mmCIF file of C-alpha atoms in Angstrom:
data_model
loop_
_atom_site.group_PDB
_atom_site.id
_atom_site.type_symbol
_atom_site.label_atom_id
_atom_site.label_comp_id
_atom_site.label_asym_id
_atom_site.label_seq_id
_atom_site.Cartn_x
_atom_site.Cartn_y
_atom_site.Cartn_z
ATOM 1 C CA MET A 1 36.613 19.681 -1.715
ATOM 2 C CA SER A 2 36.323 18.567 -5.362
ATOM 3 C CA THR A 3 32.595 19.347 -5.384
ATOM 4 C CA GLN A 4 33.342 22.843 -4.113
ATOM 5 C CA LYS A 5 35.817 23.374 -6.976
ATOM 6 C CA LEU A 6 33.142 22.320 -9.470
ATOM 7 C CA HIS A 7 30.684 24.791 -7.952
ATOM 8 C CA GLU A 8 33.108 27.723 -8.247
ATOM 9 C CA PRO A 9 32.841 28.036 -12.060
ATOM 10 C CA GLY A 10 29.087 27.391 -11.901
ATOM 11 C CA ILE A 11 28.904 23.660 -12.585
ATOM 12 C CA SER A 12 26.031 22.282 -10.543
ATOM 13 C CA ASN A 13 25.111 18.906 -12.082
ATOM 14 C CA THR A 14 26.741 16.876 -9.361
ATOM 15 C CA VAL A 15 26.122 13.398 -8.057
ATOM 16 C CA GLU A 16 24.211 14.977 -5.157
ATOM 17 C CA ASN A 17 21.742 16.619 -7.558
ATOM 18 C CA THR A 18 21.261 13.362 -9.456
ATOM 19 C CA GLU A 19 20.719 11.450 -6.225
ATOM 20 C CA ALA A 20 18.278 14.094 -4.937
ATOM 21 C CA HIS A 21 16.309 13.806 -8.195
ATOM 22 C CA ARG A 22 16.242 9.997 -7.959
ATOM 23 C CA ILE A 23 15.063 10.119 -4.336
ATOM 24 C CA GLY A 24 12.414 12.696 -5.216
ATOM 25 C CA GLN A 25 11.046 10.522 -8.019
ATOM 26 C CA PHE A 26 11.129 7.446 -5.790
ATOM 27 C CA GLU A 27 9.241 9.259 -3.005
ATOM 28 C CA ARG A 28 6.697 10.619 -5.481
ATOM 29 C CA LEU A 29 6.057 7.171 -6.969
ATOM 30 C CA LYS A 30 5.735 5.654 -3.487
ATOM 31 C CA THR A 31 2.684 7.805 -2.718
ATOM 32 C CA SER A 32 0.369 6.168 -5.264
ATOM 33 C CA HIS A 33 -0.689 2.617 -6.015
ATOM 34 C CA PRO A 34 0.371 2.718 -9.718
ATOM 35 C CA GLY A 35 3.718 4.201 -8.669
ATOM 36 C CA THR A 36 4.275 1.455 -6.119
ATOM 37 C CA VAL A 37 3.438 -1.203 -8.709
ATOM 38 C CA THR A 38 5.950 0.370 -11.106
ATOM 39 C CA LEU A 39 8.681 0.462 -8.452
ATOM 40 C CA LYS A 40 8.065 -3.181 -7.521
ATOM 41 C CA ARG A 41 8.189 -4.161 -11.203
ATOM 42 C CA LEU A 42 11.577 -2.420 -11.423
ATOM 43 C CA GLY A 43 12.831 -4.470 -8.476
ATOM 44 C CA TYR A 44 12.660 -1.911 -5.662
ATOM 45 C CA ARG A 45 11.599 -3.066 -2.210
ATOM 46 C CA ILE A 46 9.026 -0.654 -0.824
ATOM 47 C CA HIS A 47 8.897 -0.128 2.955
ATOM 48 C CA GLY A 48 6.090 1.804 4.603
ATOM 49 C CA THR A 49 4.249 2.888 1.487
ATOM 50 C CA MET A 50 1.761 5.611 2.241
ATOM 51 C CA HIS A 51 -1.168 4.326 0.195
ATOM 52 C CA ALA A 52 -1.407 1.184 2.314
ATOM 53 C CA THR A 53 -1.668 3.058 5.616
ATOM 54 C CA THR A 54 -3.575 6.181 4.658
ATOM 55 C CA GLN A 55 -7.151 7.149 5.326
ATOM 56 C CA ASP A 56 -9.502 9.554 3.587
ATOM 57 C CA ILE A 57 -9.729 13.077 4.947
ATOM 58 C CA PRO A 58 -13.349 13.882 5.935
ATOM 59 C CA ASP A 59 -15.363 15.785 3.307
ATOM 60 C CA CYS A 60 -15.942 18.748 5.619
ATOM 61 C CA ILE A 61 -12.177 19.333 5.610
ATOM 62 C CA THR A 62 -11.434 18.501 1.964
ATOM 63 C CA ARG A 63 -14.121 20.885 0.711
ATOM 64 C CA ALA A 64 -12.403 23.749 2.513
ATOM 65 C CA LEU A 65 -8.905 22.599 1.567
ATOM 66 C CA LYS A 66 -6.939 24.276 -1.202
ATOM 67 C CA VAL A 67 -3.279 23.386 -1.571
ATOM 68 C CA ALA A 68 -1.204 26.011 -3.348
ATOM 69 C CA PRO A 69 1.386 24.900 -5.911
ATOM 70 C CA ILE A 70 4.393 23.428 -4.171
ATOM 71 C CA PRO A 71 7.765 25.024 -5.032
ATOM 72 C CA LYS A 72 10.314 22.715 -6.611
ATOM 73 C CA ASN A 73 13.181 21.292 -4.572
ATOM 74 C CA MET A 74 15.936 23.832 -4.204
ATOM 75 C CA ASN A 75 19.431 23.029 -2.992
ATOM 76 C CA PRO A 76 20.013 25.117 0.168
ATOM 77 C CA THR A 77 23.524 26.055 -0.963
ATOM 78 C CA LEU A 78 23.059 26.532 -4.695
ATOM 79 C CA HIS A 79 19.620 28.156 -4.553
ATOM 80 C CA TYR A 80 19.958 30.206 -1.379
ATOM 81 C CA GLY A 81 18.626 33.363 -3.045
ATOM 82 C CA ARG A 82 15.623 31.595 -4.575
ATOM 83 C CA ARG A 83 14.780 29.960 -1.247
ATOM 84 C CA LEU A 84 15.060 33.303 0.536
ATOM 85 C CA ASP A 85 12.824 34.988 -2.068
ATOM 86 C CA THR A 86 10.238 32.217 -1.679
ATOM 87 C CA CYS A 87 10.253 32.697 2.102
ATOM 88 C CA HIS A 88 9.881 36.465 1.756
ATOM 89 C CA ASN A 89 6.961 36.040 -0.670
ATOM 90 C CA ILE A 90 5.190 33.593 1.645
ATOM 91 C CA GLU A 91 5.738 35.956 4.575
ATOM 92 C CA ARG A 92 4.501 38.935 2.541
ATOM 93 C CA ILE A 93 1.354 37.132 1.377
ATOM 94 C CA TYR A 94 0.410 35.196 4.519
ATOM 95 C CA GLY A 95 2.488 36.630 7.370
ATOM 96 C CA ASN A 96 0.073 39.266 8.694
ATOM 97 C CA SER A 97 -3.018 37.075 8.616
ATOM 98 C CA SER A 98 -4.517 35.754 11.832
ATOM 99 C CA TYR A 99 -5.557 32.718 9.777
ATOM 100 C CA THR A 100 -1.961 31.676 9.044
ATOM 101 C CA TRP A 101 -0.437 28.704 10.843
ATOM 102 C CA TYR A 102 3.168 27.520 10.476
ATOM 103 C CA THR A 103 3.770 23.808 11.028
ATOM 104 C CA ASP A 104 6.834 21.676 11.593
ATOM 105 C CA ALA A 105 7.816 18.267 12.893
ATOM 106 C CA ALA A 106 10.894 17.440 14.926
ATOM 107 C CA ASN A 107 12.755 14.162 15.149
ATOM 108 C CA THR A 108 12.864 13.455 18.881
ATOM 109 C CA SER A 109 12.595 10.299 20.955
ATOM 110 C CA THR A 110 8.970 11.170 21.780
ATOM 111 C CA GLY A 111 8.113 12.608 18.364
ATOM 112 C CA GLY A 112 7.367 16.309 18.296
ATOM 113 C CA HIS A 113 4.858 18.130 16.112
ATOM 114 C CA CYS A 114 4.076 21.801 16.277
ATOM 115 C CA ALA A 115 1.574 24.275 14.842
ATOM 116 C CA HIS A 116 2.161 27.968 15.530
ATOM 117 C CA ASN A 117 0.122 31.095 14.833
ATOM 118 C CA PRO A 118 2.289 34.157 15.576
ATOM 119 C CA ILE A 119 -0.494 36.735 15.104
ATOM 120 C CA GLN A 120 -2.846 35.059 17.575
ATOM 121 C CA GLN A 121 0.191 34.090 19.691
ATOM 122 C CA ARG A 122 -0.974 30.475 19.838
ATOM 123 C CA THR A 123 1.227 27.404 19.698
ATOM 124 C CA ILE A 124 -0.063 23.847 19.782
ATOM 125 C CA THR A 125 2.291 20.914 20.253
ATOM 126 C CA ALA A 126 1.903 17.161 20.420
ATOM 127 C CA SER A 127 4.216 14.219 20.924
ATOM 128 C CA VAL A 128 3.283 11.231 18.808
ATOM 129 C CA LEU A 129 5.513 8.354 17.787
ATOM 130 C CA THR A 130 5.463 7.960 14.016
ATOM 131 C CA SER A 131 7.573 5.778 11.807
ATOM 132 C CA PRO A 132 8.049 7.656 8.527
ATOM 133 C CA SER A 133 8.891 11.349 8.807
ATOM 134 C CA ILE A 134 6.090 12.198 6.362
ATOM 135 C CA GLU A 135 3.543 11.071 8.978
ATOM 136 C CA ALA A 136 5.097 13.469 11.493
ATOM 137 C CA ALA A 137 4.764 16.367 9.052
ATOM 138 C CA GLU A 138 1.159 15.361 8.256
ATOM 139 C CA ALA A 139 0.409 15.272 11.991
ATOM 140 C CA ALA A 140 1.789 18.798 12.426
ATOM 141 C CA ILE A 141 -0.547 20.003 9.662
ATOM 142 C CA ALA A 142 -3.432 18.145 11.343
ATOM 143 C CA LEU A 143 -2.767 20.087 14.566
ATOM 144 C CA ALA A 144 -3.234 23.344 12.682
ATOM 145 C CA VAL A 145 -6.388 22.039 10.983
ATOM 146 C CA THR A 146 -7.992 20.992 14.273
ATOM 147 C CA SER A 147 -7.208 24.283 15.966
ATOM 148 C CA SER A 148 -8.626 26.277 13.069
ATOM 149 C CA GLN A 149 -11.703 24.278 12.054
ATOM 150 C CA GLN A 150 -14.058 26.803 13.619
ATOM 151 C CA ASP A 151 -12.456 29.614 11.591
ATOM 152 C CA ALA A 152 -13.933 30.439 8.205
ATOM 153 C CA ARG A 153 -10.528 30.295 6.566
ATOM 154 C CA MET A 154 -6.987 29.156 7.313
ATOM 155 C CA ASN A 155 -3.586 29.275 5.680
ATOM 156 C CA ILE A 156 -1.185 26.515 6.654
ATOM 157 C CA VAL A 157 2.462 26.968 5.742
ATOM 158 C CA SER A 158 4.439 23.735 5.869
ATOM 159 C CA ASN A 159 7.747 22.610 4.442
ATOM 160 C CA PRO A 160 7.684 18.883 3.549
ATOM 161 C CA GLN A 161 6.412 18.468 -0.009
ATOM 162 C CA ASN A 162 5.279 14.879 0.517
ATOM 163 C CA ALA A 163 3.036 15.868 3.428
ATOM 164 C CA CYS A 164 1.503 18.662 1.340
ATOM 165 C CA ARG A 165 0.922 16.233 -1.526
ATOM 166 C CA GLN A 166 -0.800 13.755 0.792
ATOM 167 C CA TRP A 167 -3.154 16.447 2.129
ATOM 168 C CA ALA A 168 -3.811 17.631 -1.447
ATOM 169 C CA SER A 169 -4.663 14.073 -2.527
ATOM 170 C CA GLY A 170 -7.193 13.741 0.306
ATOM 171 C CA ARG A 171 -5.429 10.808 1.980
ATOM 172 C CA ILE A 172 -3.245 11.109 5.077
ATOM 173 C CA GLY A 173 -1.601 8.735 7.545
ATOM 174 C CA LYS A 174 -3.473 7.218 10.473
ATOM 175 C CA THR A 175 -1.810 9.445 13.083
ATOM 176 C CA ALA A 176 -2.678 12.669 11.248
ATOM 177 C CA HIS A 177 -6.176 11.342 10.565
ATOM 178 C CA ARG A 178 -6.765 10.700 14.289
ATOM 179 C CA LEU A 179 -5.579 14.234 15.094
ATOM 180 C CA ALA A 180 -7.636 15.831 12.313
ATOM 181 C CA ILE A 181 -10.962 14.247 13.223
ATOM 182 C CA GLY A 182 -10.429 14.002 16.984
#
């Protein structure tokens, strides 16, 4: 209730924003060896760091891979218009292409990953148990990559920033790696 009253006059620097920023920085630092060293030096305990369990993406995939700039985190309530505009722009640019795949991961007891191409009316799903949610998102992207490798070009639209960063860095989790190379 008090947070809502602060939002009414336009005040948006709340504890939630500060915490979201802290978590974002922590997650970003966790994805690299120097970042992990820094976090450990500051006294943080790191569980399931990505650099320890990742594998290189094969060159044939990385050469064809281009990751577009990732939009900044936007609060779903405060930045509803910006988020909607971003979605409309992505749909306008990539929506009518038969090379566009949309990926997502679901948190289920069996682990669900999905890649969908609405133009070709193709959906590919897999159930894989993964520990961190970033590995599930990476696996969903890997499904799209494997289904499109024979195509000359592909656009993959995915939401989790960390998964996009991992693919951009050329290192992904073991589950996604197994899916990507078969």
